[in-house]
Amino acid sequence: MATPQPRANVSAIPAYVPGKPATVRPGVTSYKLSSNENPYPPLPGVIAAAHEAVDRMNRYPDMGSSALYAALAERFGIPEEHLSVATGSVGLIYQLVQAFCDPGDEVVCAWRSFEAYPIAITAAAATSVQVPVLRDGRHDLDAMAAAITDRTKVVLVCTPNNPTGPAVTQTELDAFLAKVPSHVLVVVDEAYVEFVRMDDAVDGVATYRAHANVVLTRTFSKAYGLAGFRVGYAVGPAPIAAALRAVSLPFGVSAVAQAAAIASLEREPELLERVEALVLERARVVAGVRASGWDLPEAQGNFVWFELGPRTADFAAAADDAGIVVRPFAGEGARVSIGEVEANDRLIRLAEAFRGRAVSLVNQ
Ligand SMILES: *Cc1c(COP(=O)(O)O)cnc(C)c1O
């Protein structure tokens, strides 16, 4: 008997592998460094704002997220019609592909990059065109521009790139945008923008203002520590933001998420101090790990990337033994979030020990 069949693309959707939770071991604190979360607990004022929203959970959220739009528009000095909020920037990426691609249209992205991209692309029955990152983990923007065809509707630029770490420069992005046809939408995924510390860093807002085909996606999940509440926003020209709003899930962003996001914007200086502390920890980790001989790519997000090839599973297991949970990508490498100071110390020690072990394996 015939049964209902999902569209053919549905069975082709790759599985999302979430970061594992910390392993529970009696007497040992384990740290979860597998999902690029913010290790700091929420600020009291943010918790209070969320609690107030909890008291009204019998009501639907403000469907227009009007207070959140107003707060974001003021924060960035842009019109509200240039914004679209959603359930995290993953939600925005789904909506962008859905709104701009017909089945079979192509979406160009770097690879390895954010694992939600091929999922969102395949879910929309579009085709993902993956352009390998360079040896040092950077986007190969020349190759990405060359990969654009008549079927290309969207290009995703992940900067800093998850999981490899480097960010593109403004000069590189400008040169790339000059090559992209004006009807192709360029999505600049800035999930980690608050962590970037480099010369010639991308100014996303200036960039979208200068191009009718550029949209930024940003999130409250990483720098602002609201990963559990699911809220992100896109910044782009009014017609693109309008298309995103048109395909958005009605009432998608919950009342608690809206309240916490607004309270976070009000407390941005305090939150950005924490980001600064994480950036300093990142520098300490990178220096410590490089000191034992590792060739780490430039880390501009809240994570570092170990290229390990076939040793990836061994490294993840050794990390587990050391009480830190990392995010392995089988046969490629491991991404490790910058976390609590103690967790970062353990990572530096692990990198040194594992390096010694690997060298002795090679020398045998
Ligand atoms: C974490 C992440 C996101 C977004 O996450 P949300 O929690 O859905 O906002 C988007 N892009 C990249 C590259 C990420 O690493």
Tab-separated table of C-alpha atoms and ligand atoms in Angstrom:
chain	number	residue	atom	x	y	z
A	1	MET	CA	0.000	0.000	0.000
A	2	ALA	CA	1.309	3.406	-0.899
A	3	THR	CA	2.370	5.569	2.029
A	4	PRO	CA	2.945	9.331	2.093
A	5	GLN	CA	6.392	10.149	0.757
A	6	PRO	CA	8.434	13.232	1.636
A	7	ARG	CA	10.126	15.025	-1.243
A	8	ALA	CA	13.204	13.170	-2.530
A	9	ASN	CA	15.552	15.820	-1.135
A	10	VAL	CA	14.404	15.121	2.428
A	11	SER	CA	16.203	11.779	2.630
A	12	ALA	CA	19.348	13.511	1.327
A	13	ILE	CA	19.470	16.036	4.184
A	14	PRO	CA	22.702	15.457	6.129
A	15	ALA	CA	22.308	14.953	9.880
A	16	TYR	CA	23.336	17.791	12.189
A	17	VAL	CA	25.863	16.463	14.691
A	18	PRO	CA	25.398	18.509	17.849
A	19	GLY	CA	28.312	19.036	20.224
A	20	LYS	CA	28.304	16.304	22.852
A	21	PRO	CA	27.459	17.237	26.444
A	22	ALA	CA	30.238	17.068	29.020
A	23	THR	CA	30.966	13.526	30.190
A	24	VAL	CA	29.866	13.037	33.794
A	25	ARG	CA	32.596	11.497	35.960
A	26	PRO	CA	32.440	11.288	39.743
A	27	GLY	CA	34.785	13.801	41.352
A	28	VAL	CA	35.877	15.369	38.055
A	29	THR	CA	34.560	18.618	36.577
A	30	SER	CA	34.065	18.165	32.859
A	31	TYR	CA	33.840	21.067	30.463
A	32	LYS	CA	31.764	21.253	27.303
A	33	LEU	CA	33.888	22.854	24.609
A	34	SER	CA	31.964	21.321	21.737
A	35	SER	CA	29.343	23.922	20.739
A	36	ASN	CA	31.077	27.329	20.856
A	37	GLU	CA	28.855	28.390	23.712
A	38	ASN	CA	29.591	31.288	26.013
A	39	PRO	CA	30.942	29.874	29.292
A	40	TYR	CA	29.701	32.812	31.382
A	41	PRO	CA	26.376	32.426	33.193
A	42	PRO	CA	23.615	34.853	32.179
A	43	LEU	CA	23.673	38.355	33.683
A	44	PRO	CA	21.149	38.860	36.513
A	45	GLY	CA	19.338	41.629	34.587
A	46	VAL	CA	18.890	39.336	31.598
A	47	ILE	CA	17.513	36.559	33.799
A	48	ALA	CA	15.105	39.046	35.424
A	49	ALA	CA	13.838	40.203	32.017
A	50	ALA	CA	13.308	36.598	30.926
A	51	HIS	CA	11.442	35.838	34.181
A	52	GLU	CA	9.078	38.720	33.551
A	53	ALA	CA	8.271	37.220	30.176
A	54	VAL	CA	7.735	33.817	31.826
A	55	ASP	CA	4.938	35.326	33.900
A	56	ARG	CA	3.035	36.023	30.684
A	57	MET	CA	3.546	32.678	28.954
A	58	ASN	CA	-0.200	32.205	28.433
A	59	ARG	CA	0.004	35.005	25.832
A	60	TYR	CA	1.565	34.793	22.366
A	61	PRO	CA	4.786	36.739	21.926
A	62	ASP	CA	4.707	40.097	20.163
A	63	MET	CA	4.539	38.698	16.635
A	64	GLY	CA	6.188	41.790	15.218
A	65	SER	CA	9.022	41.611	17.799
A	66	SER	CA	8.561	45.384	17.763
A	67	ALA	CA	10.604	46.263	20.852
A	68	LEU	CA	13.481	44.061	19.672
A	69	TYR	CA	13.432	45.635	16.194
A	70	ALA	CA	13.453	49.094	17.756
A	71	ALA	CA	16.391	48.195	20.011
A	72	LEU	CA	18.425	46.699	17.132
A	73	ALA	CA	17.650	49.614	14.803
A	74	GLU	CA	18.855	52.059	17.421
A	75	ARG	CA	21.926	49.997	18.262
A	76	PHE	CA	23.132	49.879	14.653
A	77	GLY	CA	21.706	53.159	13.408
A	78	ILE	CA	19.696	51.458	10.657
A	79	PRO	CA	16.006	51.482	9.660
A	80	GLU	CA	13.850	48.741	11.174
A	81	GLU	CA	12.891	47.644	7.642
A	82	HIS	CA	16.510	46.575	7.160
A	83	LEU	CA	16.224	43.977	9.917
A	84	SER	CA	14.685	40.547	10.232
A	85	VAL	CA	14.782	38.561	13.461
A	86	ALA	CA	14.467	34.790	13.656
A	87	THR	CA	15.069	31.731	15.803
A	88	GLY	CA	18.854	32.016	15.715
A	89	SER	CA	20.896	32.675	12.629
A	90	VAL	CA	20.338	29.049	11.652
A	91	GLY	CA	16.695	30.054	11.229
A	92	LEU	CA	17.747	32.971	9.042
A	93	ILE	CA	19.896	30.755	6.831
A	94	TYR	CA	16.960	28.396	6.258
A	95	GLN	CA	14.753	31.375	5.426
A	96	LEU	CA	17.310	32.900	3.059
A	97	VAL	CA	17.643	29.698	1.062
A	98	GLN	CA	13.893	29.163	1.080
A	99	ALA	CA	13.159	32.702	-0.053
A	100	PHE	CA	15.801	32.940	-2.791
A	101	CYS	CA	16.200	29.431	-4.251
A	102	ASP	CA	13.992	27.331	-6.463
A	103	PRO	CA	14.652	23.573	-6.419
A	104	GLY	CA	17.924	22.868	-8.225
A	105	ASP	CA	19.296	26.377	-7.771
A	106	GLU	CA	22.839	26.526	-6.468
A	107	VAL	CA	24.199	27.903	-3.224
A	108	VAL	CA	27.966	28.361	-3.078
A	109	CYS	CA	29.710	28.034	0.262
A	110	ALA	CA	33.158	27.251	1.591
A	111	TRP	CA	33.869	23.765	2.938
A	112	ARG	CA	34.551	22.815	5.583
A	113	SER	CA	32.303	25.478	6.997
A	114	PHE	CA	29.197	25.688	9.169
A	115	GLU	CA	27.510	22.300	9.102
A	116	ALA	CA	23.997	23.767	9.035
A	117	TYR	CA	24.579	25.126	5.507
A	118	PRO	CA	24.248	21.892	3.511
A	119	ILE	CA	21.324	20.904	5.737
A	120	ALA	CA	19.419	24.136	5.035
A	121	ILE	CA	20.320	24.019	1.341
A	122	THR	CA	19.241	20.395	0.864
A	123	ALA	CA	16.050	20.962	2.872
A	124	ALA	CA	15.089	23.602	0.294
A	125	ALA	CA	15.893	21.153	-2.555
A	126	ALA	CA	18.654	23.510	-3.663
A	127	THR	CA	22.139	22.269	-4.529
A	128	SER	CA	25.128	23.029	-2.365
A	129	VAL	CA	28.341	23.846	-4.215
A	130	GLN	CA	31.175	23.456	-1.748
A	131	VAL	CA	34.491	25.178	-2.416
A	132	PRO	CA	37.361	23.803	-0.298
A	133	VAL	CA	38.958	26.240	2.121
A	134	LEU	CA	42.632	27.017	1.615
A	135	ARG	CA	45.351	25.127	3.521
A	136	ASP	CA	45.288	27.727	6.282
A	137	GLY	CA	41.514	27.437	6.760
A	138	ARG	CA	40.677	30.651	4.884
A	139	HIS	CA	37.884	31.014	2.352
A	140	ASP	CA	39.133	30.664	-1.222
A	141	LEU	CA	37.099	33.641	-2.411
A	142	ASP	CA	38.559	33.532	-5.926
A	143	ALA	CA	37.455	29.931	-6.332
A	144	MET	CA	34.066	30.770	-4.801
A	145	ALA	CA	33.553	33.588	-7.319
A	146	ALA	CA	34.595	31.206	-10.105
A	147	ALA	CA	32.070	28.621	-8.854
A	148	ILE	CA	29.139	30.962	-9.538
A	149	THR	CA	27.013	29.739	-12.468
A	150	ASP	CA	23.715	30.705	-14.080
A	151	ARG	CA	21.992	28.623	-11.414
A	152	THR	CA	23.661	30.332	-8.446
A	153	LYS	CA	21.252	32.331	-6.310
A	154	VAL	CA	23.117	32.628	-3.006
A	155	VAL	CA	26.723	32.640	-1.776
A	156	LEU	CA	27.433	32.074	1.910
A	157	VAL	CA	30.555	33.705	3.351
A	158	CYS	CA	31.212	32.493	6.883
A	159	THR	CA	33.496	34.942	8.658
A	160	PRO	CA	35.075	33.980	10.996
A	161	ASN	CA	34.746	30.521	9.489
A	162	ASN	CA	33.323	27.812	11.718
A	163	PRO	CA	35.154	25.486	12.332
A	164	THR	CA	38.546	26.560	10.941
A	165	GLY	CA	38.698	30.039	12.516
A	166	PRO	CA	40.063	32.681	10.100
A	167	ALA	CA	38.016	35.713	9.039
A	168	VAL	CA	38.045	37.410	5.648
A	169	THR	CA	39.384	40.961	5.382
A	170	GLN	CA	37.431	43.932	4.064
A	171	THR	CA	39.818	44.114	1.105
A	172	GLU	CA	39.172	40.464	0.262
A	173	LEU	CA	35.412	40.852	0.661
A	174	ASP	CA	35.322	43.991	-1.506
A	175	ALA	CA	37.323	42.275	-4.255
A	176	PHE	CA	34.963	39.298	-4.061
A	177	LEU	CA	31.806	41.424	-4.155
A	178	ALA	CA	33.114	43.205	-7.228
A	179	LYS	CA	33.107	39.836	-9.046
A	180	VAL	CA	29.681	38.605	-7.914
A	181	PRO	CA	26.791	39.357	-10.312
A	182	SER	CA	24.352	41.821	-8.758
A	183	HIS	CA	21.444	39.338	-8.813
A	184	VAL	CA	23.315	36.837	-6.607
A	185	LEU	CA	22.674	37.267	-2.894
A	186	VAL	CA	25.803	37.295	-0.720
A	187	VAL	CA	25.130	36.247	2.865
A	188	VAL	CA	27.866	37.271	5.276
A	189	ASP	CA	27.467	35.011	8.309
A	190	GLU	CA	28.867	37.038	11.181
A	191	ALA	CA	27.935	34.714	14.051
A	192	TYR	CA	31.286	35.479	15.728
A	193	VAL	CA	31.774	39.094	14.647
A	194	GLU	CA	32.131	40.347	18.229
A	195	PHE	CA	35.258	38.189	18.674
A	196	VAL	CA	37.160	39.515	15.648
A	197	ARG	CA	40.412	41.376	16.388
A	198	MET	CA	42.383	41.954	13.205
A	199	ASP	CA	43.589	44.598	10.793
A	200	ASP	CA	41.287	45.335	7.884
A	201	ALA	CA	38.353	43.631	9.623
A	202	VAL	CA	35.051	43.558	7.734
A	203	ASP	CA	32.638	46.379	8.560
A	204	GLY	CA	29.459	44.472	7.847
A	205	VAL	CA	27.085	47.400	8.233
A	206	ALA	CA	29.090	49.616	5.863
A	207	THR	CA	29.299	46.704	3.422
A	208	TYR	CA	25.568	45.983	3.262
A	209	ARG	CA	24.915	49.729	2.907
A	210	ALA	CA	27.147	49.794	-0.172
A	211	HIS	CA	25.635	46.718	-1.887
A	212	ALA	CA	22.027	45.900	-2.770
A	213	ASN	CA	22.848	42.153	-2.743
A	214	VAL	CA	24.508	41.776	0.680
A	215	VAL	CA	22.831	40.584	3.871
A	216	LEU	CA	24.474	39.968	7.256
A	217	THR	CA	23.368	37.305	9.704
A	218	ARG	CA	24.165	37.724	13.377
A	219	THR	CA	23.184	35.972	16.566
A	220	PHE	CA	22.661	36.395	20.282
A	221	SER	CA	23.869	32.811	20.802
A	222	LYS	CA	27.622	33.271	21.009
A	223	ALA	CA	28.910	36.637	22.284
A	224	TYR	CA	25.692	37.420	24.177
A	225	GLY	CA	25.293	33.965	25.689
A	226	LEU	CA	21.668	33.282	24.684
A	227	ALA	CA	22.212	30.033	22.743
A	228	GLY	CA	19.398	28.298	24.625
A	229	PHE	CA	16.818	30.937	23.723
A	230	ARG	CA	17.262	30.936	19.913
A	231	VAL	CA	17.379	34.476	18.609
A	232	GLY	CA	19.353	36.027	15.766
A	233	TYR	CA	18.905	38.808	13.228
A	234	ALA	CA	19.670	39.652	9.646
A	235	VAL	CA	20.733	43.098	8.458
A	236	GLY	CA	20.224	43.883	4.801
A	237	PRO	CA	18.477	46.026	2.211
A	238	ALA	CA	14.718	46.406	2.789
A	239	PRO	CA	13.594	44.027	-0.015
A	240	ILE	CA	15.805	41.235	1.322
A	241	ALA	CA	14.720	41.780	4.922
A	242	ALA	CA	11.090	41.821	3.742
A	243	ALA	CA	11.545	38.476	1.957
A	244	LEU	CA	12.980	36.994	5.135
A	245	ARG	CA	10.068	38.245	7.198
A	246	ALA	CA	7.601	36.910	4.632
A	247	VAL	CA	8.846	33.322	4.977
A	248	SER	CA	9.427	33.491	8.736
A	249	LEU	CA	7.585	31.214	11.114
A	250	PRO	CA	4.789	33.248	12.721
A	251	PHE	CA	5.583	33.812	16.419
A	252	GLY	CA	8.907	32.001	15.965
A	253	VAL	CA	10.938	34.136	18.362
A	254	SER	CA	9.539	33.437	21.812
A	255	ALA	CA	8.614	36.114	24.329
A	256	VAL	CA	11.476	35.090	26.651
A	257	ALA	CA	13.953	35.250	23.786
A	258	GLN	CA	12.791	38.727	22.761
A	259	ALA	CA	12.974	39.958	26.362
A	260	ALA	CA	16.423	38.486	26.950
A	261	ALA	CA	17.768	39.878	23.678
A	262	ILE	CA	16.551	43.394	24.502
A	263	ALA	CA	17.975	43.163	28.024
A	264	SER	CA	21.274	41.979	26.516
A	265	LEU	CA	21.480	44.964	24.180
A	266	GLU	CA	20.886	47.213	27.193
A	267	ARG	CA	23.805	45.521	28.939
A	268	GLU	CA	26.086	45.324	25.952
A	269	PRO	CA	29.134	46.964	27.601
A	270	GLU	CA	29.150	44.345	30.353
A	271	LEU	CA	28.682	41.514	27.851
A	272	LEU	CA	31.433	42.838	25.610
A	273	GLU	CA	33.820	42.889	28.590
A	274	ARG	CA	33.257	39.150	28.801
A	275	VAL	CA	33.896	38.831	25.089
A	276	GLU	CA	37.155	40.703	25.606
A	277	ALA	CA	38.139	38.272	28.361
A	278	LEU	CA	37.399	35.357	26.011
A	279	VAL	CA	39.478	37.007	23.293
A	280	LEU	CA	42.387	37.227	25.738
A	281	GLU	CA	41.891	33.586	26.665
A	282	ARG	CA	41.863	32.731	22.970
A	283	ALA	CA	45.236	34.414	22.548
A	284	ARG	CA	46.589	32.506	25.545
A	285	VAL	CA	45.304	29.180	24.187
A	286	VAL	CA	46.609	29.792	20.680
A	287	ALA	CA	50.047	30.791	21.997
A	288	GLY	CA	50.136	27.862	24.422
A	289	VAL	CA	49.130	25.318	21.805
A	290	ARG	CA	51.472	26.717	19.156
A	291	ALA	CA	54.294	26.610	21.716
A	292	SER	CA	54.098	22.825	21.669
A	293	GLY	CA	54.516	22.776	17.892
A	294	TRP	CA	50.967	22.845	16.528
A	295	ASP	CA	50.248	24.744	13.361
A	296	LEU	CA	46.874	26.305	14.326
A	297	PRO	CA	45.027	28.470	11.813
A	298	GLU	CA	44.279	32.050	12.826
A	299	ALA	CA	41.470	31.980	15.401
A	300	GLN	CA	39.042	34.899	15.094
A	301	GLY	CA	36.009	33.231	16.705
A	302	ASN	CA	35.580	31.767	20.198
A	303	PHE	CA	37.167	28.465	19.149
A	304	VAL	CA	40.340	26.921	17.771
A	305	TRP	CA	40.788	24.296	15.079
A	306	PHE	CA	43.139	21.333	15.191
A	307	GLU	CA	43.745	19.714	11.827
A	308	LEU	CA	44.246	16.080	12.783
A	309	GLY	CA	43.236	13.931	9.838
A	310	PRO	CA	43.109	10.259	10.879
A	311	ARG	CA	44.140	11.145	14.465
A	312	THR	CA	40.916	13.091	15.098
A	313	ALA	CA	39.111	10.347	17.009
A	314	ASP	CA	42.197	9.709	19.185
A	315	PHE	CA	42.422	13.388	19.997
A	316	ALA	CA	38.733	13.565	20.931
A	317	ALA	CA	39.120	10.509	23.162
A	318	ALA	CA	42.208	11.975	24.850
A	319	ALA	CA	40.279	15.209	25.406
A	320	ASP	CA	37.441	13.267	26.965
A	321	ASP	CA	39.922	11.619	29.337
A	322	ALA	CA	41.205	15.087	30.236
A	323	GLY	CA	37.675	16.223	31.112
A	324	ILE	CA	37.025	18.396	28.076
A	325	VAL	CA	34.553	17.596	25.347
A	326	VAL	CA	35.557	18.780	21.878
A	327	ARG	CA	33.755	18.638	18.535
A	328	PRO	CA	35.475	16.118	16.266
A	329	PHE	CA	34.900	16.099	12.505
A	330	ALA	CA	35.810	12.514	11.641
A	331	GLY	CA	38.993	12.230	9.600
A	332	GLU	CA	39.434	16.019	9.407
A	333	GLY	CA	40.051	17.658	12.742
A	334	ALA	CA	38.577	18.924	15.983
A	335	ARG	CA	37.067	22.257	16.923
A	336	VAL	CA	37.513	23.318	20.526
A	337	SER	CA	35.645	26.251	22.061
A	338	ILE	CA	37.342	28.760	24.309
A	339	GLY	CA	35.785	28.128	27.698
A	340	GLU	CA	36.487	28.534	31.394
A	341	VAL	CA	40.110	29.259	32.346
A	342	GLU	CA	40.510	25.782	33.830
A	343	ALA	CA	39.100	24.206	30.670
A	344	ASN	CA	41.493	26.220	28.511
A	345	ASP	CA	44.411	25.171	30.745
A	346	ARG	CA	43.447	21.562	30.221
A	347	LEU	CA	43.336	22.071	26.467
A	348	ILE	CA	46.847	23.558	26.431
A	349	ARG	CA	48.155	20.609	28.469
A	350	LEU	CA	46.308	18.114	26.289
A	351	ALA	CA	47.713	19.656	23.108
A	352	GLU	CA	51.220	19.373	24.497
A	353	ALA	CA	50.772	15.777	25.678
A	354	PHE	CA	49.067	14.692	22.462
A	355	ARG	CA	51.750	16.322	20.365
A	356	GLY	CA	54.437	14.469	22.306
A	357	ARG	CA	52.564	11.246	21.827
A	358	ALA	CA	52.011	11.866	18.138
A	359	VAL	CA	55.684	12.694	17.598
A	360	SER	CA	56.756	9.535	19.394
A	361	LEU	CA	54.319	7.519	17.289
A	362	VAL	CA	55.886	8.992	14.158
A	363	ASN	CA	59.402	8.258	15.435
A	364	GLN	CA	58.716	4.633	16.277
B	1	LIG	C1	26.678	29.172	15.890
B	1	LIG	C2	26.603	29.641	14.472
B	1	LIG	C3	25.460	30.237	13.945
B	1	LIG	C4	24.241	30.460	14.654
B	1	LIG	O1	23.702	29.949	15.558
B	1	LIG	P1	22.268	30.306	16.122
B	1	LIG	O2	22.371	29.786	17.495
B	1	LIG	O3	21.300	29.598	15.265
B	1	LIG	O4	22.116	31.794	16.038
B	1	LIG	C5	25.462	30.687	12.647
B	1	LIG	N1	26.543	30.570	11.902
B	1	LIG	C6	27.655	30.024	12.356
B	1	LIG	C7	28.821	29.960	11.472
B	1	LIG	C8	27.721	29.526	13.651
B	1	LIG	O5	28.823	28.950	14.070
